[in-house]
Amino acid sequence: MKFSEDPRIRVGRRCLALAWLYYSIYLLALMVFSYVFGTTPRFLGLPGWVAIGNIVVPVIFVAALIVVAEKLIPDIPLSGSDETSEEVE
Amino acid sequence: MNAATASFLAYTAILIAIGLWSYRIVEKVPIAKYEQEFYAAGRGLGGVVVAMIIAGGLASAGTFIAGPGMTYEYGYSWVLINNFQIFMNLMLLAPIGIIVGIVARRVNAITYLDLFRARYQSKAIVVVLAILVTVFLLPYMATQFVGAARVISQMTGMGYFASLALGSLVVLVYCVLGGMRGTSIATLLQGIVITVGCIVLFIGTVHYAGGFERSTEILASQDLKFLSPTRNGEFPPAFAFSIACLSGYFVVGMPHAMLGALTYKNTKALKRGIWMGAILVLLWTLLLCVAGVIGRSIKPDLAVSDEICPWLAMHVVPEALGGIVLAGIVAGIQTTVAAMAIIITSSLARNLLKELKPGISGSAVKSASRLTMGACLAIAMALALLQPPLIQWIIFFSIGGLEAATFGPILLGMFWKRGNKWGALASISWGMIIYALGNTLAPQVGLLGTHPSLVSVVSAVILYVVVSLVTPEPREEVAHTFWGKPVEA
């Protein structure tokens, strides 16, 4: 039998790359803002690195994830044939 | 009986009712479909439940008790470290969710080890992993019970043993009777209770402390280290990065997280599970961990740091709301225990039993499933009687061990056709040996101050690749089952 790859597997690989890239950017932003910003000045009464790096940055990334997940991960059927038709919930 | 105790008992009664109701549903399922219903809830869970199962499963007492305990002990440096876990759902469902969803339906895999069986076609791997999952998850479960018992004890004034029994027996009821169906319904309720509890506790704590400014001033006067991102070098960036790997990149190696990937209904549910999970974990982590640090400015002399959350719940919010907060904390712990109970039971009662007794009947597996689950929970409760101090380090130990053993075989196994059972066995064995050495005889395994899991996982992955390349390729049918469709030549 000749091997023919299911096109849905490519979607799986793209999702792997997307997740690792997104998390890496988040990690970079979190660490840069946390280690570079310093404890002063204060924002909202908190040390600057806490307010910006650990509250603002995570909130922005979580909000952006809604768009990223909904737009960049396609709807594909998980059972039956490997057609790339939309799946109805 | 105070208002806090009354609201907690009401929450517990609802969980027991869910367990009994789920039992009626599961019992109506024909024996041929029983395992799929008991372990995977018929593979029909929507996005909200999937989000809560993964988030609630991974965000354990480590988030609800130990996270605030660590921020109380070490200051804002641990808020940063806890923030690495916010994208756990993304790092599980996006990398392997789709391929697990496709393959699980093809090979009718309803447990974590069914996937390993189909991919590596090796009895040895299934047996070894069933044992490792049990060995690492049982103490992890025990720490969850410890956390729950401490919370209930503080709230009700009951002794530790009675609190342990109250917090854990209810999990026993809805897990053993309702399986994954009962767990998923309970998790939905618990997710709501946890989120409301976290918000109430955070607002109450900030208000009681007189605002952020006042709290920061007090912390600075106590010790400036509380305001440092590294605690003046005690937790360097290299250590923080290794924890980010543990709770981010390597999270696919967590067996109980795999439940979400095995049970989601379709890709719409998967996507919602990803972003809803991130919102939930963000709220739980940030609100509780910041409350933990601020708690230091309110009550600087707690003997056991892990008790800061229960203490705040009983002192900074009105009594009835305090009950909701504590129910939320206990709920967060119970969701983790339930997910672990399902994974251990499926590993032993389905996979290990079927490897050792291939012809076993469906009704025998059904009885074995409930007996095994009851026994595992009882053992974890017995271990919880030991009452360890800061439980976060035990949690990291268990997570690191599981990821060292399974990260390479699961991630590469899902994407790399050339990976084989020899590579997987070598990777599991090597990961375990290096991890054990790093935690005992050779702490220098933690290079540059990193957690020993980092070197264990990375070196185990390298070994997986090398050994797979020098040993025979897997059978052709594996590639067809996992990544392709048969086409006539």
Tab-separated table of C-alpha atoms in Angstrom, chain B residues 137-342:
chain	number	residue	atom	x	y	z
B	137	LEU	CA	-0.190	10.509	40.559
B	138	LEU	CA	-1.023	8.899	43.917
B	139	PRO	CA	1.236	11.227	45.969
B	140	TYR	CA	0.068	14.110	43.787
B	141	MET	CA	-3.537	13.187	44.661
B	142	ALA	CA	-2.578	12.931	48.310
B	143	THR	CA	-1.269	16.536	48.283
B	144	GLN	CA	-4.623	17.622	46.884
B	145	PHE	CA	-6.426	15.964	49.781
B	146	VAL	CA	-4.019	17.613	52.235
B	147	GLY	CA	-4.867	21.015	50.742
B	148	ALA	CA	-8.600	20.341	50.870
B	149	ALA	CA	-8.443	19.054	54.447
B	150	ARG	CA	-6.524	22.151	55.609
B	151	VAL	CA	-9.129	24.420	54.057
B	152	ILE	CA	-12.102	22.559	55.516
B	153	SER	CA	-10.442	22.289	58.909
B	154	GLN	CA	-9.843	26.059	59.055
B	155	MET	CA	-13.372	26.791	57.936
B	156	THR	CA	-15.352	24.416	60.100
B	157	GLY	CA	-13.050	23.963	63.071
B	158	MET	CA	-13.205	20.184	62.578
B	159	GLY	CA	-10.116	18.037	63.120
B	160	TYR	CA	-7.776	17.232	60.217
B	161	PHE	CA	-8.992	13.646	59.799
B	162	ALA	CA	-12.676	14.558	59.748
B	163	SER	CA	-11.938	17.368	57.273
B	164	LEU	CA	-9.987	14.970	55.085
B	165	ALA	CA	-12.905	12.532	55.083
B	166	LEU	CA	-15.444	15.227	54.223
B	167	GLY	CA	-13.405	16.689	51.349
B	168	SER	CA	-12.439	13.401	49.770
B	169	LEU	CA	-15.458	11.127	50.247
B	170	VAL	CA	-17.619	13.350	48.074
B	171	VAL	CA	-15.104	12.935	45.205
B	172	LEU	CA	-15.256	9.215	45.782
B	173	VAL	CA	-19.044	9.308	45.374
B	174	TYR	CA	-19.278	11.199	42.103
B	175	CYS	CA	-16.191	9.626	40.502
B	176	VAL	CA	-16.920	6.020	41.379
B	177	LEU	CA	-20.632	6.244	40.611
B	178	GLY	CA	-20.630	8.614	37.666
B	179	GLY	CA	-17.209	8.124	36.083
B	180	MET	CA	-16.276	10.795	33.521
B	181	ARG	CA	-19.958	11.747	33.101
B	182	GLY	CA	-20.294	12.596	36.791
B	183	THR	CA	-16.892	14.271	36.815
B	184	SER	CA	-17.725	16.513	33.849
B	185	ILE	CA	-21.039	17.699	35.307
B	186	ALA	CA	-19.465	18.280	38.710
B	187	THR	CA	-16.568	20.150	37.071
B	188	LEU	CA	-18.972	22.557	35.403
B	189	LEU	CA	-20.492	23.484	38.772
B	190	GLN	CA	-17.072	23.592	40.407
B	191	GLY	CA	-15.637	25.886	37.708
B	192	ILE	CA	-18.327	28.458	38.437
B	193	VAL	CA	-17.853	28.176	42.207
B	194	ILE	CA	-14.057	28.486	41.877
B	195	THR	CA	-14.270	31.600	39.689
B	196	VAL	CA	-16.791	33.377	41.933
B	197	GLY	CA	-14.741	32.407	44.988
B	198	CYS	CA	-11.498	33.811	43.514
B	199	ILE	CA	-13.115	37.134	42.594
B	200	VAL	CA	-14.714	37.526	46.041
B	201	LEU	CA	-11.470	36.685	47.845
B	202	PHE	CA	-9.394	39.104	45.743
B	203	ILE	CA	-11.766	42.046	46.195
B	204	GLY	CA	-12.102	41.332	49.922
B	205	THR	CA	-8.327	41.086	50.425
B	206	VAL	CA	-7.457	44.292	48.548
B	207	HIS	CA	-10.211	46.175	50.377
B	208	TYR	CA	-9.143	44.842	53.798
B	209	ALA	CA	-5.477	45.723	53.137
B	210	GLY	CA	-6.406	49.335	52.319
B	211	GLY	CA	-5.533	49.083	48.617
B	212	PHE	CA	-2.441	48.097	46.623
B	213	GLU	CA	-0.414	51.190	47.583
B	214	ARG	CA	-0.768	50.584	51.310
B	215	SER	CA	-0.046	46.860	50.938
B	216	THR	CA	3.096	47.517	48.858
B	217	GLU	CA	4.386	49.990	51.445
B	218	ILE	CA	3.946	47.434	54.245
B	219	LEU	CA	5.643	44.693	52.223
B	220	ALA	CA	8.574	47.016	51.433
B	221	SER	CA	8.954	47.760	55.133
B	222	GLN	CA	8.879	44.019	55.982
B	223	ASP	CA	11.447	42.936	53.360
B	224	LEU	CA	12.256	44.439	49.958
B	225	LYS	CA	12.759	40.900	48.598
B	226	PHE	CA	8.960	40.529	48.514
B	227	LEU	CA	8.898	43.107	45.694
B	228	SER	CA	11.743	41.640	43.626
B	229	PRO	CA	11.047	39.494	40.498
B	230	THR	CA	13.885	37.106	41.445
B	231	ARG	CA	13.725	37.562	45.231
B	232	ASN	CA	17.149	39.195	44.903
B	233	GLY	CA	18.606	36.267	42.936
B	234	GLU	CA	17.042	33.385	44.871
B	235	PHE	CA	14.863	32.439	41.856
B	236	PRO	CA	16.987	33.407	38.830
B	237	PRO	CA	15.586	33.664	35.263
B	238	ALA	CA	16.988	30.173	34.451
B	239	PHE	CA	14.888	28.647	37.241
B	240	ALA	CA	11.848	30.601	36.081
B	241	PHE	CA	12.375	29.366	32.514
B	242	SER	CA	12.550	25.728	33.649
B	243	ILE	CA	9.228	26.162	35.470
B	244	ALA	CA	7.812	27.719	32.280
B	245	CYS	CA	8.832	24.539	30.428
B	246	LEU	CA	7.241	22.399	33.160
B	247	SER	CA	3.887	24.185	33.064
B	248	GLY	CA	3.946	25.198	29.387
B	249	TYR	CA	5.952	23.369	26.706
B	250	PHE	CA	5.994	19.992	28.489
B	251	VAL	CA	2.377	19.943	29.633
B	252	VAL	CA	1.397	17.397	26.956
B	253	GLY	CA	3.230	14.883	29.129
B	254	MET	CA	0.623	15.243	31.878
B	255	PRO	CA	-1.652	12.197	31.707
B	256	HIS	CA	-4.635	13.735	33.491
B	257	ALA	CA	-4.562	16.712	31.130
B	258	MET	CA	-5.082	14.286	28.246
B	259	LEU	CA	-8.681	13.710	29.386
B	260	GLY	CA	-9.771	16.894	27.607
B	261	ALA	CA	-8.094	15.833	24.356
B	262	LEU	CA	-9.810	12.432	24.515
B	263	THR	CA	-13.294	13.666	25.337
B	264	TYR	CA	-13.972	16.812	23.304
B	265	LYS	CA	-16.811	16.627	20.793
B	266	ASN	CA	-15.450	18.561	17.787
B	267	THR	CA	-12.985	21.282	16.789
B	268	LYS	CA	-15.368	24.054	17.861
B	269	ALA	CA	-15.246	22.590	21.374
B	270	LEU	CA	-11.460	22.337	21.101
B	271	LYS	CA	-11.084	26.033	20.221
B	272	ARG	CA	-13.408	27.134	23.002
B	273	GLY	CA	-11.540	24.838	25.377
B	274	ILE	CA	-8.316	26.655	24.471
B	275	TRP	CA	-9.373	30.260	25.023
B	276	MET	CA	-11.940	29.722	27.769
B	277	GLY	CA	-9.341	27.684	29.638
B	278	ALA	CA	-6.867	30.571	29.371
B	279	ILE	CA	-9.422	33.030	30.780
B	280	LEU	CA	-10.220	30.715	33.690
B	281	VAL	CA	-6.609	29.931	34.595
B	282	LEU	CA	-5.688	33.635	34.295
B	283	LEU	CA	-8.434	34.591	36.747
B	284	TRP	CA	-7.708	31.793	39.203
B	285	THR	CA	-3.927	32.212	39.150
B	286	LEU	CA	-3.629	35.975	39.186
B	287	LEU	CA	-6.367	36.731	41.705
B	288	LEU	CA	-5.289	34.105	44.236
B	289	CYS	CA	-1.536	34.644	43.918
B	290	VAL	CA	-1.762	38.433	44.239
B	291	ALA	CA	-4.132	37.930	47.194
B	292	GLY	CA	-1.465	35.664	48.739
B	293	VAL	CA	1.196	38.419	48.631
B	294	ILE	CA	-1.199	41.074	49.885
B	295	GLY	CA	-2.152	38.647	52.646
B	296	ARG	CA	1.429	38.950	53.922
B	297	SER	CA	0.865	42.646	54.514
B	298	ILE	CA	-2.294	41.841	56.514
B	299	LYS	CA	-1.131	38.796	58.502
B	300	PRO	CA	2.680	38.471	58.412
B	301	ASP	CA	3.076	35.690	60.997
B	302	LEU	CA	1.217	32.618	59.717
B	303	ALA	CA	2.997	29.426	60.831
B	304	VAL	CA	2.027	27.478	57.667
B	305	SER	CA	2.183	29.610	54.499
B	306	ASP	CA	-0.211	27.303	52.643
B	307	GLU	CA	-2.950	28.387	55.039
B	308	ILE	CA	-3.065	31.976	53.799
B	309	CYS	CA	-6.020	31.461	51.426
B	310	PRO	CA	-8.274	29.817	54.026
B	311	TRP	CA	-7.203	32.434	56.564
B	312	LEU	CA	-8.112	35.285	54.214
B	313	ALA	CA	-11.437	33.632	53.352
B	314	MET	CA	-12.347	33.477	57.031
B	315	HIS	CA	-11.188	36.988	57.945
B	316	VAL	CA	-11.446	39.442	55.070
B	317	VAL	CA	-14.820	38.596	53.499
B	318	PRO	CA	-18.292	38.280	55.068
B	319	GLU	CA	-18.899	34.860	56.617
B	320	ALA	CA	-21.369	33.508	54.055
B	321	LEU	CA	-19.164	34.650	51.161
B	322	GLY	CA	-16.181	33.089	52.931
B	323	GLY	CA	-17.983	29.756	52.636
B	324	ILE	CA	-18.274	30.239	48.876
B	325	VAL	CA	-14.570	31.116	48.618
B	326	LEU	CA	-13.588	28.007	50.543
B	327	ALA	CA	-15.987	25.845	48.558
B	328	GLY	CA	-14.285	27.291	45.451
B	329	ILE	CA	-10.820	26.375	46.723
B	330	VAL	CA	-11.926	22.854	47.642
B	331	ALA	CA	-13.713	22.575	44.276
B	332	GLY	CA	-10.483	23.437	42.450
B	333	ILE	CA	-8.744	20.649	44.313
B	334	GLN	CA	-11.558	18.156	43.770
B	335	THR	CA	-11.513	18.683	39.970
B	336	THR	CA	-7.850	17.683	39.917
B	337	VAL	CA	-8.403	14.628	42.082
B	338	ALA	CA	-11.296	13.521	39.876
B	339	ALA	CA	-9.227	13.830	36.684
B	340	MET	CA	-6.368	11.897	38.275
B	341	ALA	CA	-8.711	9.219	39.590
B	342	ILE	CA	-10.080	8.679	36.071
